[in-house]
Coordinates of C-alpha atoms in Angstrom, one line a residue:
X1 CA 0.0 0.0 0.0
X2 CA 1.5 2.9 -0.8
X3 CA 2.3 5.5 1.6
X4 CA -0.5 8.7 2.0
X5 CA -3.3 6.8 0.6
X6 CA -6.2 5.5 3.1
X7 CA -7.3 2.0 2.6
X8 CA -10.6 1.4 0.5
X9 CA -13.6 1.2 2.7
X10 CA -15.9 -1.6 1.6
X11 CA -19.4 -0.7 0.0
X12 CA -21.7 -0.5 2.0
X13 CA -25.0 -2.5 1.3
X14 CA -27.6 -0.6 -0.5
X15 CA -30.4 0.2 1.5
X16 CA -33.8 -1.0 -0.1
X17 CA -36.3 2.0 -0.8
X18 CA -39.4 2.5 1.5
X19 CA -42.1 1.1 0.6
X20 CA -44.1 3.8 -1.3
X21 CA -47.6 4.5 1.3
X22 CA -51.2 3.9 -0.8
X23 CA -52.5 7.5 -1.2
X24 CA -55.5 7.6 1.4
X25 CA -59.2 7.2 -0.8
X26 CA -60.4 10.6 -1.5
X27 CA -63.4 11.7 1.0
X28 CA -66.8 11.6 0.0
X29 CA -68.5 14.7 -0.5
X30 CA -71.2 15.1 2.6
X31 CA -73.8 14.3 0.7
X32 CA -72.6 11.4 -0.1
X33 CA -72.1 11.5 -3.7
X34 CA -69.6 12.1 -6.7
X35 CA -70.3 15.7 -6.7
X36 CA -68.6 16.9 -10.0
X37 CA -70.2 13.5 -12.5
X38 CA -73.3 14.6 -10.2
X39 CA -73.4 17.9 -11.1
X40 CA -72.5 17.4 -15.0
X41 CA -75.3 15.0 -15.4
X42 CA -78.0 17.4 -14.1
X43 CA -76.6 20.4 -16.2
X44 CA -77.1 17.5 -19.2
X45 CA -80.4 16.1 -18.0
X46 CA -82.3 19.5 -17.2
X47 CA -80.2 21.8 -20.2
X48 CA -82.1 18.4 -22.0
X49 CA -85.4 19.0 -20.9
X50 CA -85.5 22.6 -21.1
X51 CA -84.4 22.4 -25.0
X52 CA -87.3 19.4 -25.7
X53 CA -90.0 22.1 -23.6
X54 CA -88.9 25.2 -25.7
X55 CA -88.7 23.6 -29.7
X56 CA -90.2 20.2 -29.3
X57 CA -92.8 19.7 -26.5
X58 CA -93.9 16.6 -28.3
X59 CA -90.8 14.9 -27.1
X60 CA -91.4 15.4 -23.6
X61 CA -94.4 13.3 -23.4
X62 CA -91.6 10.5 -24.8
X63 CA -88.9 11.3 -22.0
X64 CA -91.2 11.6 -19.4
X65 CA -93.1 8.2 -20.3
X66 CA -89.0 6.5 -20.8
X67 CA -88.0 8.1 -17.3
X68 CA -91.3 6.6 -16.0
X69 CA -90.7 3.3 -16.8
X70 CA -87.1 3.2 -16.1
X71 CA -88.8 4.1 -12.5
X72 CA -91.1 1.6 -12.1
X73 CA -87.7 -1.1 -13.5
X74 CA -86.0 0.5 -10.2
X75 CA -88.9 0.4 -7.7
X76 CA -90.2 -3.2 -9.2
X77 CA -86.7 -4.6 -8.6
X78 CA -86.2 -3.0 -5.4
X79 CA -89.2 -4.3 -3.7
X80 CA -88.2 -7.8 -5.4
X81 CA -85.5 -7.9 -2.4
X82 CA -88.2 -8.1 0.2
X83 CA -90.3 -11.1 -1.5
X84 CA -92.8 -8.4 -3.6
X85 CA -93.0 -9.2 -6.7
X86 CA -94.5 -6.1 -8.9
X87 CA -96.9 -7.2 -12.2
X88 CA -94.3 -5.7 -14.9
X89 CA -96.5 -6.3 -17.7
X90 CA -99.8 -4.8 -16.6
X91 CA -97.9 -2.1 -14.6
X92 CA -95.6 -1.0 -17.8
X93 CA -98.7 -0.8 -20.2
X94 CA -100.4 1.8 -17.7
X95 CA -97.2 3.4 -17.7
X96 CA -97.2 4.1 -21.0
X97 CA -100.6 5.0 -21.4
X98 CA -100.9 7.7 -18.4
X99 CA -98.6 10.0 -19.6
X100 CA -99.9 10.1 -23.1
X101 CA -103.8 9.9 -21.9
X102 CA -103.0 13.5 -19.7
X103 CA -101.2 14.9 -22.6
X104 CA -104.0 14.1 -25.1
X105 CA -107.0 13.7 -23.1
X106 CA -106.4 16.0 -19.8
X107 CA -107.5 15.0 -16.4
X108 CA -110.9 13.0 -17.5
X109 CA -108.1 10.7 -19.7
X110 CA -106.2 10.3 -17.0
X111 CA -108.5 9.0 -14.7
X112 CA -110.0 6.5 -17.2
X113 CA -106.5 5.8 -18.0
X114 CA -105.4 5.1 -14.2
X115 CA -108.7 2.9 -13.4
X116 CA -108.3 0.7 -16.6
X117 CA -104.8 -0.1 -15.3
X118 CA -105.9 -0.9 -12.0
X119 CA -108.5 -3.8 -13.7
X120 CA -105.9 -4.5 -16.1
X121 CA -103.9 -5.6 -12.4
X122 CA -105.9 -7.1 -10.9
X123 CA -107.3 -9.2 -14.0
X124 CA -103.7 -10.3 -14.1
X125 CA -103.3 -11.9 -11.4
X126 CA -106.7 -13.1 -11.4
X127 CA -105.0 -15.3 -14.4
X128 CA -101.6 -15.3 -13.6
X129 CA -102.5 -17.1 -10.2
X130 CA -98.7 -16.0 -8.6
X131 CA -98.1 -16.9 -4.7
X132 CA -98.6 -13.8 -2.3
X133 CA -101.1 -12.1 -5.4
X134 CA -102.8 -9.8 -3.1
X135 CA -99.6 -7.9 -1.6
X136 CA -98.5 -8.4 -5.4
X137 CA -101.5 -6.2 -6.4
X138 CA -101.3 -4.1 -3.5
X139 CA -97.7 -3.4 -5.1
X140 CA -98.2 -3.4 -8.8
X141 CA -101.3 -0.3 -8.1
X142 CA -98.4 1.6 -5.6
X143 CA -96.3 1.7 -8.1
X144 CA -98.4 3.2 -10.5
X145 CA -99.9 5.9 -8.4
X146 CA -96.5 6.5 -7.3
X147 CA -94.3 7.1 -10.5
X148 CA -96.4 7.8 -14.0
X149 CA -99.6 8.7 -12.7
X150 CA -98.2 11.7 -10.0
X151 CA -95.6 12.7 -13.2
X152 CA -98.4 12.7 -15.2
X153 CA -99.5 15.7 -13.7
X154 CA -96.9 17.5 -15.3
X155 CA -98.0 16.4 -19.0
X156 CA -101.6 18.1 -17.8
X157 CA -99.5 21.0 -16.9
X158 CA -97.8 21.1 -20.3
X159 CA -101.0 20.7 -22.2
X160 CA -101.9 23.8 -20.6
X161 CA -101.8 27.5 -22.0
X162 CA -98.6 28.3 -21.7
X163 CA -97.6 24.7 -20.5
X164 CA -94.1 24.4 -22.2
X165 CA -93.0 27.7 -19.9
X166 CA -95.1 26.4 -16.9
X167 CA -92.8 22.7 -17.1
X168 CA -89.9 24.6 -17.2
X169 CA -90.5 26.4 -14.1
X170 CA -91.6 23.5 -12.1
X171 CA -88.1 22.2 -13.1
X172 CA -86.5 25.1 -12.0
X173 CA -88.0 25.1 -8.9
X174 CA -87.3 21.6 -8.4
X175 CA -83.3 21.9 -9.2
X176 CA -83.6 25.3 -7.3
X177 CA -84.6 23.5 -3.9
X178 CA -82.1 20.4 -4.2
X179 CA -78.9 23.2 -5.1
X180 CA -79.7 25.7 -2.3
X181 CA -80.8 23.1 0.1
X182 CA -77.6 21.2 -0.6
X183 CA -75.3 24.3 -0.8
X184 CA -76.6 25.8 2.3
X185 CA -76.8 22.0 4.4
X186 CA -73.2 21.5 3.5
X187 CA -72.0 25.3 5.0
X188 CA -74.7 25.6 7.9
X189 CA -76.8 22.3 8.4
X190 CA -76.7 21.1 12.1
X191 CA -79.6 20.6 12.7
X192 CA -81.6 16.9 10.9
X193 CA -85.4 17.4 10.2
X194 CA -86.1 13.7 10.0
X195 CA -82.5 12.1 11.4
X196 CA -84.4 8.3 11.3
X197 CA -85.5 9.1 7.7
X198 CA -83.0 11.1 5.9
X199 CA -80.3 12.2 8.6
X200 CA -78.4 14.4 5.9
X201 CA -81.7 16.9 5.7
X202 CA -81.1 19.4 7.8
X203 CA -83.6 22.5 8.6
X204 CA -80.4 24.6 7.8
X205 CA -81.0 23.1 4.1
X206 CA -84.5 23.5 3.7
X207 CA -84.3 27.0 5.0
X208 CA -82.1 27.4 2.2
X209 CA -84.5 25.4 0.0
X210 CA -87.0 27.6 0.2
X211 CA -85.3 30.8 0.0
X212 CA -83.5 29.6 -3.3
X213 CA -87.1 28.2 -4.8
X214 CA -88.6 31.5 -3.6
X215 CA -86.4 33.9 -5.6
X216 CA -86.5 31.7 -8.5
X217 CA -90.6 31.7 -8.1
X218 CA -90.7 35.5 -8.4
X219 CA -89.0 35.9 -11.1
X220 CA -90.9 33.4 -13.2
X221 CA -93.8 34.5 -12.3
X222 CA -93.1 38.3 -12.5
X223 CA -90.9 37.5 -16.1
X224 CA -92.1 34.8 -17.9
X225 CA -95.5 33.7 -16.8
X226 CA -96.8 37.1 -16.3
X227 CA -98.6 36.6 -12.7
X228 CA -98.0 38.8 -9.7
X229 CA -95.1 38.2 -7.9
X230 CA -97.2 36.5 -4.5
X231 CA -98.1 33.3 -7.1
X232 CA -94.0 33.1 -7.5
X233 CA -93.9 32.9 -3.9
X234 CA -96.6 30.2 -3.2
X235 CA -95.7 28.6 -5.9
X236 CA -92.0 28.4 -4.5
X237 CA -93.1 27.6 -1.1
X238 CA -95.7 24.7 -2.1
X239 CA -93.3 23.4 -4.6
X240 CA -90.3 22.7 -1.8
X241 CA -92.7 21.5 0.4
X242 CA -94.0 18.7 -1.8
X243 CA -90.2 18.1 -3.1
X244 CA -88.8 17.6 0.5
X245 CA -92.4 15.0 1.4
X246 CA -91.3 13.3 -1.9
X247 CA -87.4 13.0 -1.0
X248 CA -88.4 11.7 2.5
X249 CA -90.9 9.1 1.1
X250 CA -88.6 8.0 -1.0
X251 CA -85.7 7.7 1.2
X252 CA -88.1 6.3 4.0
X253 CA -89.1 3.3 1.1
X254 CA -85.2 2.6 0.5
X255 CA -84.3 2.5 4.3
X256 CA -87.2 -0.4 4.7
X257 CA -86.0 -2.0 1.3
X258 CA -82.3 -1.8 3.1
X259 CA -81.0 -0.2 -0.3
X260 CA -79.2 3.0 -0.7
X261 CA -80.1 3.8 -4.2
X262 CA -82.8 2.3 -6.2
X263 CA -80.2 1.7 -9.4
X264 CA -77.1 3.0 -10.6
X265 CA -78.2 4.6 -13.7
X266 CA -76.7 7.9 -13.1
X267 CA -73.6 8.6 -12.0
X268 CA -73.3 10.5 -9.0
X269 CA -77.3 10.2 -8.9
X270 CA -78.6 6.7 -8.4
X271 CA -81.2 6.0 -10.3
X272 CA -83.7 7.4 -12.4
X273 CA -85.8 7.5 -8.9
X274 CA -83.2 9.2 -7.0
X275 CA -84.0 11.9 -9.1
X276 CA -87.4 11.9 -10.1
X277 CA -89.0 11.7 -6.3
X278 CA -88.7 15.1 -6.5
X279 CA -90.4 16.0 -9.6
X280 CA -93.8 13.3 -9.2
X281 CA -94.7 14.9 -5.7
X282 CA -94.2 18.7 -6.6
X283 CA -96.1 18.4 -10.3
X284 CA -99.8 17.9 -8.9
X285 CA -98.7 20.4 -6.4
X286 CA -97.6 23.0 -9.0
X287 CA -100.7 21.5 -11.3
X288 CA -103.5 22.4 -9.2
X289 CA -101.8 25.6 -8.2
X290 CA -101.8 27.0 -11.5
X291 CA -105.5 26.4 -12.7
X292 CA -106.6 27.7 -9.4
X293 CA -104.1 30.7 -8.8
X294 CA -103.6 31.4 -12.5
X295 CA -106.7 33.4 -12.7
X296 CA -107.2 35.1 -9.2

C-alpha cells in the first residue's frame, strides 16, 4: 500500500427504498355523492329538458313516459329484495298509457287511463295465479300511483296554455330547492329534520330550499309567466314543500327495502328515482296551483 493513501472502505449495502404509502381514498363529498359526474349530469339532464320544452314539446311526453318506466324497473326490482313481486307487464302498459292519456286527453283521460290499469292488475293476477297475489296487487297499483300517474300531472301541466314555460319552471323550482338546500346544508346544516328518515336533511337546508325556490318563483312569475309576484312565492313555497315529502318518502321506502339507491343509472345520482321523487310529488302540487291561482 502505498504511503499517503487510506485504505478502500468496503461498499456498503444498499439500503432498499421504503415502501411507497397507498395514497388515502379521497373523502366523499357530505352528501354522499360524486359531486362533480353529479353535477354534470344534471346540467345534461335538465339543459335536456328545457331544450325538448322550448322547440319540441312533443318529445317530452316520450322522455317523461321512458324516465317513468325506467322508474317503475328501479322500484319493481327493489321491492323484489323483500319477496314483492310487482306485475311488470300490466304495470308498464299503464305506464305508458298515463302520460300520453294526460297529454292528449287531460284529467278526465287520466283517470280513465289510471282505473283501466288498475282492472288491467288485478285481472292479471286473477289469471296469472302467482303466490302472495294480493300484496303483489297491493304493489303493482303503488307503483303506478307513485311514479307515472303523480308525473303525469306535469303532462296536464304542459298541455296547458302556456304549458311548455309552466314545465320549465316546475323544473327550476325543483333543481332550485335540491342546489340551495344542498349548498346551504353542506355550510350551515346542524340541525336533521327527519335524522331516522333522511339524517343528511337538515332545517339549515331546507331554509335554504325555500329561500333559493322562492327567488327563483318570483322571477318566473313576474318575467315569464306574467302573474304577480305573490303566485311566485306560493308557488315556490308549495313546490319545496311537496319536493322535500317526496325525497323523504322515498328515502323512507329505500331504508325499509335496506338499499341505498334504487339503481345505478346515473352517476353520482342513483337512479332514475333518485332523481325523479322530487319531480312526481311537486307536479300535482304545482298543477293544481296553477289552474286555481292562475286566474285570481
Amino acid at each position: 500500500m502505498r504511503a499517503g493513501k487510506a485504505p478502500k472502505q468496503p461498499k456498503q449495502p444498499k439500503q432498499p427504498k421504503a415502501a411507497k404509502q397507498p395514497k388515502a381514498p379521497a373523502k366523499p363529498s357530505k352528501a354522499g355523492r360524486n359531486l362533480p359526474a353529479a353535477t354534470a349530469v344534471g346540467v345534461i339532464l335538465l339543459g335536456g329538458l328545457l331544450a325538448g320544452l322550448l322547440f319540441f314539446p312533443f318529445a317530452i311526453v316520450a322522455i317523461a313516459t321512458v324516465f317513468a318506466a325506467v322508474g317503475v324497473w328501479e322500484v319493481s326490482r327493489a321491492l323484489e329484495v323483500r319477496g314483492i313481486k310487482v306485475p311488470l307487464v300490466p304495470v308498464l302498459v299503464g305506464t305508458v298509457a298515463l302520460p300520453f292519456a294526460a297529454y292528449f286527453g287531460g284529467s278526465e283521460t287520466l283517470a280513465f287511463a289510471l282505473v283501466a290499469t288498475v282492472v288491467a292488475i288485478l285481472l292479471w293476477r286473477a289469471i296469472d295465479t302467482a303466490e302472495d297475489a294480493v300484496r303483489s296487487i297491493f304493489a303493482g297499483i303503488f307503483v303506478v300511483l307513485w311514479v307515472p300517474f303523480l308525473l303525469s300531472f306535469a303532462l296536464l301541466l304542459l298541455g296547458e296554455p302556456n304549458g311548455s314555460i309552466g314545465v320549465a319552471v316546475l323544473l327550476l323550482l325543483v333543481v332550485a330547492n335540491d342546489t340551495f338546500g344542498y349548498l346551504v346544508g353542506a355550510i350551515f346544516g346542524k340541525h336533521p329534520m327527519a335524522p331516522k328518515i333522511s339524517p343528511k336533511k337538515s332545517w339549515e337546508g331546507f331554509a335554504g330550499s325555500a329561500a333559493g325556490a322562492t327567488v327563483v318563483g318570483i322571477v318566473a312569475a313576474l318575467f315569464f309567466l306574467d302573474q304577480p309576484w305573490w303566485f311566485g312565492l306560493v308557488l315556490a313555497v308549495a313546490t319545496v314543500a311537496a319536493a322535500t315529502a317526496g325525497d323523504f318518502s322515498e328515502s323512507m321506502i329505500k331504508r325499509e327495502l335496506g338499499v341505498k339507491d334504487m339503481s345505478n343509472l346515473l352517476p353520482g345520482h342513483g337512479g332514475i328515482m333518485d332523481r325523479l321523487d322530487s319531480v312526481v310529488f311537486a307536479s300535482p302540487v304545482v298543477f293544481t296551483l296553477s289552474v286555481l291561482l292562475a286566474g285570481a
